[in-house]
Short mmCIF file of C-alpha atoms in Angstrom, two decimals:
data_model
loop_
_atom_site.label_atom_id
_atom_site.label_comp_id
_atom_site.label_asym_id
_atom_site.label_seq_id
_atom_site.Cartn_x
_atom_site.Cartn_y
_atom_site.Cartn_z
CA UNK A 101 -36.95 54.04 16.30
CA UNK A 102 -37.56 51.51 18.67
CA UNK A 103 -38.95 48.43 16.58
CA UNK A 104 -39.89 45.21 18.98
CA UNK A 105 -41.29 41.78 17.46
CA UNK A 106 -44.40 40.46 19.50
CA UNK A 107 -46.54 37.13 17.81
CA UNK A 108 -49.34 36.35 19.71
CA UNK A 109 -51.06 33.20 18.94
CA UNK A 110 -54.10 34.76 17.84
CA UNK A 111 -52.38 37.14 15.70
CA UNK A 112 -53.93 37.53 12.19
CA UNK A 113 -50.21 37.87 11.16
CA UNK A 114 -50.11 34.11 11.41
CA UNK A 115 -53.23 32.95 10.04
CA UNK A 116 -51.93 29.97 8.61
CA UNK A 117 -51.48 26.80 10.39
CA UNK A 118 -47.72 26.46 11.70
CA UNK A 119 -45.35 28.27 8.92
CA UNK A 120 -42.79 26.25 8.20
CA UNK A 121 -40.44 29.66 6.75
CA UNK A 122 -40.85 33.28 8.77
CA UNK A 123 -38.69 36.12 6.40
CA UNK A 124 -38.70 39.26 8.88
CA UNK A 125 -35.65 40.59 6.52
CA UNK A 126 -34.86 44.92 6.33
CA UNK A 127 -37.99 45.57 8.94
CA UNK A 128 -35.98 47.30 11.89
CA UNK A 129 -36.68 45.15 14.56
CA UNK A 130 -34.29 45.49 17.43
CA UNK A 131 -35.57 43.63 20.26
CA UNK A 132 -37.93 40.27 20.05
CA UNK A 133 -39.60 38.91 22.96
CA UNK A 134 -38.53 35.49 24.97
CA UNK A 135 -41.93 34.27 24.38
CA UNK A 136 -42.54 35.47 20.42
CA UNK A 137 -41.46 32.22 18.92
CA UNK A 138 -43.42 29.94 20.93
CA UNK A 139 -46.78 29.54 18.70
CA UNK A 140 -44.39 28.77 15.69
CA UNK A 141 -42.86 25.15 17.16
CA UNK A 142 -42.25 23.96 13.21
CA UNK A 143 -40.77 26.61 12.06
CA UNK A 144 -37.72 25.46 9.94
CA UNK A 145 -36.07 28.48 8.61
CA UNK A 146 -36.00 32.01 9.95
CA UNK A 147 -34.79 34.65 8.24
CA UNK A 148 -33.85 38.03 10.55
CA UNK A 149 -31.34 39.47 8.25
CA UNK A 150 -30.88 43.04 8.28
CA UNK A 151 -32.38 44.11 11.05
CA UNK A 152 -30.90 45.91 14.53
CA UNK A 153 -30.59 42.91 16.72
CA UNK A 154 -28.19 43.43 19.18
CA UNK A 155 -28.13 39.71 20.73
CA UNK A 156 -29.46 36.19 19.64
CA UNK A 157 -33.28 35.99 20.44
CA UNK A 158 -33.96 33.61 23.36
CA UNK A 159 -36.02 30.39 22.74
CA UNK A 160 -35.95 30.12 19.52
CA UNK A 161 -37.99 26.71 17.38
CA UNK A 162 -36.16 23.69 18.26
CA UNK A 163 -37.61 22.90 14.98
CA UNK A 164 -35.28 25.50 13.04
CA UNK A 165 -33.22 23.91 10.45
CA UNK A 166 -31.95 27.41 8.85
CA UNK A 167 -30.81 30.86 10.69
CA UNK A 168 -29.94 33.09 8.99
CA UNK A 169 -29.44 36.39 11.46
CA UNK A 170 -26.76 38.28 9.42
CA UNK A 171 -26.48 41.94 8.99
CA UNK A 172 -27.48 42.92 12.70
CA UNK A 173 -25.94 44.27 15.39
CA UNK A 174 -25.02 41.59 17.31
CA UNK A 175 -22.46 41.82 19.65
CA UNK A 176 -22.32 38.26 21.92
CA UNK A 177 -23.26 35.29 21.99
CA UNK A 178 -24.09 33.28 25.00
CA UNK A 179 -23.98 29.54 25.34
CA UNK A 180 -27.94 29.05 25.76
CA UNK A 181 -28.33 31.10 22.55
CA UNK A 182 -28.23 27.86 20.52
CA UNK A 183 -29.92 25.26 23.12
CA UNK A 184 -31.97 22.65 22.19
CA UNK A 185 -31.48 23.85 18.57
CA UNK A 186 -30.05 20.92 17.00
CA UNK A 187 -31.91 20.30 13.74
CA UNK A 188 -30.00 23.38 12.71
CA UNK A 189 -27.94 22.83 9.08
CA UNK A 190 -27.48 25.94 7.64
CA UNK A 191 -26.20 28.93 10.55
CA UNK A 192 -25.99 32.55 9.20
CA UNK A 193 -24.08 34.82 11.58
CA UNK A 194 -21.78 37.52 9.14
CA UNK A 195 -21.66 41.17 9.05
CA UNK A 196 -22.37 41.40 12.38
CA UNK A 197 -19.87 43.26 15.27
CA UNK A 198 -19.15 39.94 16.57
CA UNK A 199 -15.88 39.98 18.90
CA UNK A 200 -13.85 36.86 20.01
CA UNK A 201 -14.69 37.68 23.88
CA UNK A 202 -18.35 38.16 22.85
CA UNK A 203 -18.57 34.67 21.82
CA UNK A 204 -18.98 32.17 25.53
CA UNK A 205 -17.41 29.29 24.30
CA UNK A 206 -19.41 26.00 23.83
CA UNK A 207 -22.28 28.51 22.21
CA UNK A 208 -22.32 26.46 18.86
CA UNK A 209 -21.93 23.14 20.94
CA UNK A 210 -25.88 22.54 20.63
CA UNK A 211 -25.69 22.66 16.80
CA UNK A 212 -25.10 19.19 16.03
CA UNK A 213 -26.23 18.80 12.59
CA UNK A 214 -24.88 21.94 11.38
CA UNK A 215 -23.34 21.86 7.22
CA UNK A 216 -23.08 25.91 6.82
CA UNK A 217 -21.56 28.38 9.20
CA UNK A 218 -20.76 31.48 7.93
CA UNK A 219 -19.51 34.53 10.46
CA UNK A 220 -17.42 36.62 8.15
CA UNK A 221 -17.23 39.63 8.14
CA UNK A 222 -16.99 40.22 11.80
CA UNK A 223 -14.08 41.47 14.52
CA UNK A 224 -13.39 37.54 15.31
CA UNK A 225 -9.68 37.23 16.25
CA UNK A 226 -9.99 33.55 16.35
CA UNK A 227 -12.57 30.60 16.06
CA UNK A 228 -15.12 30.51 18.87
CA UNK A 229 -14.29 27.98 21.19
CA UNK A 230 -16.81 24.69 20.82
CA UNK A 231 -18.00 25.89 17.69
CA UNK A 232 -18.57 22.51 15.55
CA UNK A 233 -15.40 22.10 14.80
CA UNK A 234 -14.37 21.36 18.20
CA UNK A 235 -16.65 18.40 17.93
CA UNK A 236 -16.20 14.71 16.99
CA UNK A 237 -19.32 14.04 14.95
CA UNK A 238 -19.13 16.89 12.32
CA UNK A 239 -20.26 17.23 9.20
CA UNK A 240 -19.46 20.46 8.25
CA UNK A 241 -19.40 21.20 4.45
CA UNK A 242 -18.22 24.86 4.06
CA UNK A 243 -16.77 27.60 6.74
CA UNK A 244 -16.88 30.83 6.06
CA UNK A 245 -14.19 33.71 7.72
CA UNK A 246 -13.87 35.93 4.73
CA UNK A 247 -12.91 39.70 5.69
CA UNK A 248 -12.92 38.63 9.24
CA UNK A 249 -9.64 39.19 11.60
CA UNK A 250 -9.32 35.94 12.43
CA UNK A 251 -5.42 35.49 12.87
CA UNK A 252 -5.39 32.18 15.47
CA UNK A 253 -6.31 28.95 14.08
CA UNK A 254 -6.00 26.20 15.85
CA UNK A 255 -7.59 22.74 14.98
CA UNK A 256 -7.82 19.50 17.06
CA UNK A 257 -7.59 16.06 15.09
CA UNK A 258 -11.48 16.29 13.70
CA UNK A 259 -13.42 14.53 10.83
CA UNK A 260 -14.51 16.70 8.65
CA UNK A 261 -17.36 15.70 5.40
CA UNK A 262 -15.48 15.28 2.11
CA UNK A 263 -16.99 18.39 0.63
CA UNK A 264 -15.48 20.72 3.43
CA UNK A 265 -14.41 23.74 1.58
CA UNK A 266 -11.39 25.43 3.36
CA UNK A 267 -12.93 29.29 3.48
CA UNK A 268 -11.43 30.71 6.67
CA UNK A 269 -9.82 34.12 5.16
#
């Protein structure tokens, strides 16, 4: 099954004025259009958890404040994944075949707000270069790495919010 995610403007699937939350969670979808987000510019959470994504869906709301894309089949992540996207606080990315060379490093360099990551669960050998922690102005509150294979750490003097929970393994 081939599922693919088109939302046209004058879609009844969108009657309502801008949605703020979209929850396209256990539906199959494996491909979605460059062009499917663009009626929804304040969205703030998206939910595609569950699905059979194989890479990060291109132009997504700069609006977005939550991802949560876990449970796919993701394999890479490009640095324009994340562009423009930096409202984002709470980023989503686990149980997904994720592999350190999939990652382009700078990818989570747009995320500038971001509190949340969690990628565990994935074949990460080490933490994707420019992910937020390679940053100055962080305020990262919790990490998550569980029942991944990350086995190089390596962190640069960074400030990091008095909440940060040390979750890597």
């Amino acid at each position: 099954m081939n599922t693919r995610l088109f939302i046209k403007k004058c879609s009844g699937l969108f009657s309502l004025q801008s949605p703020q939350t979209l929850i396209l969670v256990n539906n199959q979808i494996t491909t979605i259009h460059p062009k499917a987000f663009i009626p929804l510019g304040k969205l703030q959470r998206l939910y595609l958890s569950k699905n059979h994504l194989k890479e990060m869906p291109a132009n997504m709301p700069k609006s977005l404040q939550e991802l949560r894309i876990h449970e796919n089949k993701i394999t890479k992540i490009k640095k324009a994944s994340f562009e423009g996207m930096a409202q984002v606080i709470v980023m989503e990315l686990g149980s997904n075949p994720l592999k350190s060379a999939g990652v382009e490093a700078g990818a989570f360099g747009a995320l500038k707000k971001v509190s949340y990551i969690r990628i565990a669960d994935t074949n990460l050998t080490e933490i994707p270069k420019g992910t937020a922690l390679s940053g100055h102005n962080i305020h990262l509150n919790k990490l998550h790495f569980q029942y991944s294979c990350v086995v190089n750490v390596c962190f640069k003097p960074i400030i990091l919010s008095r909440k940060f929970s040390r979750r890597f393994f």
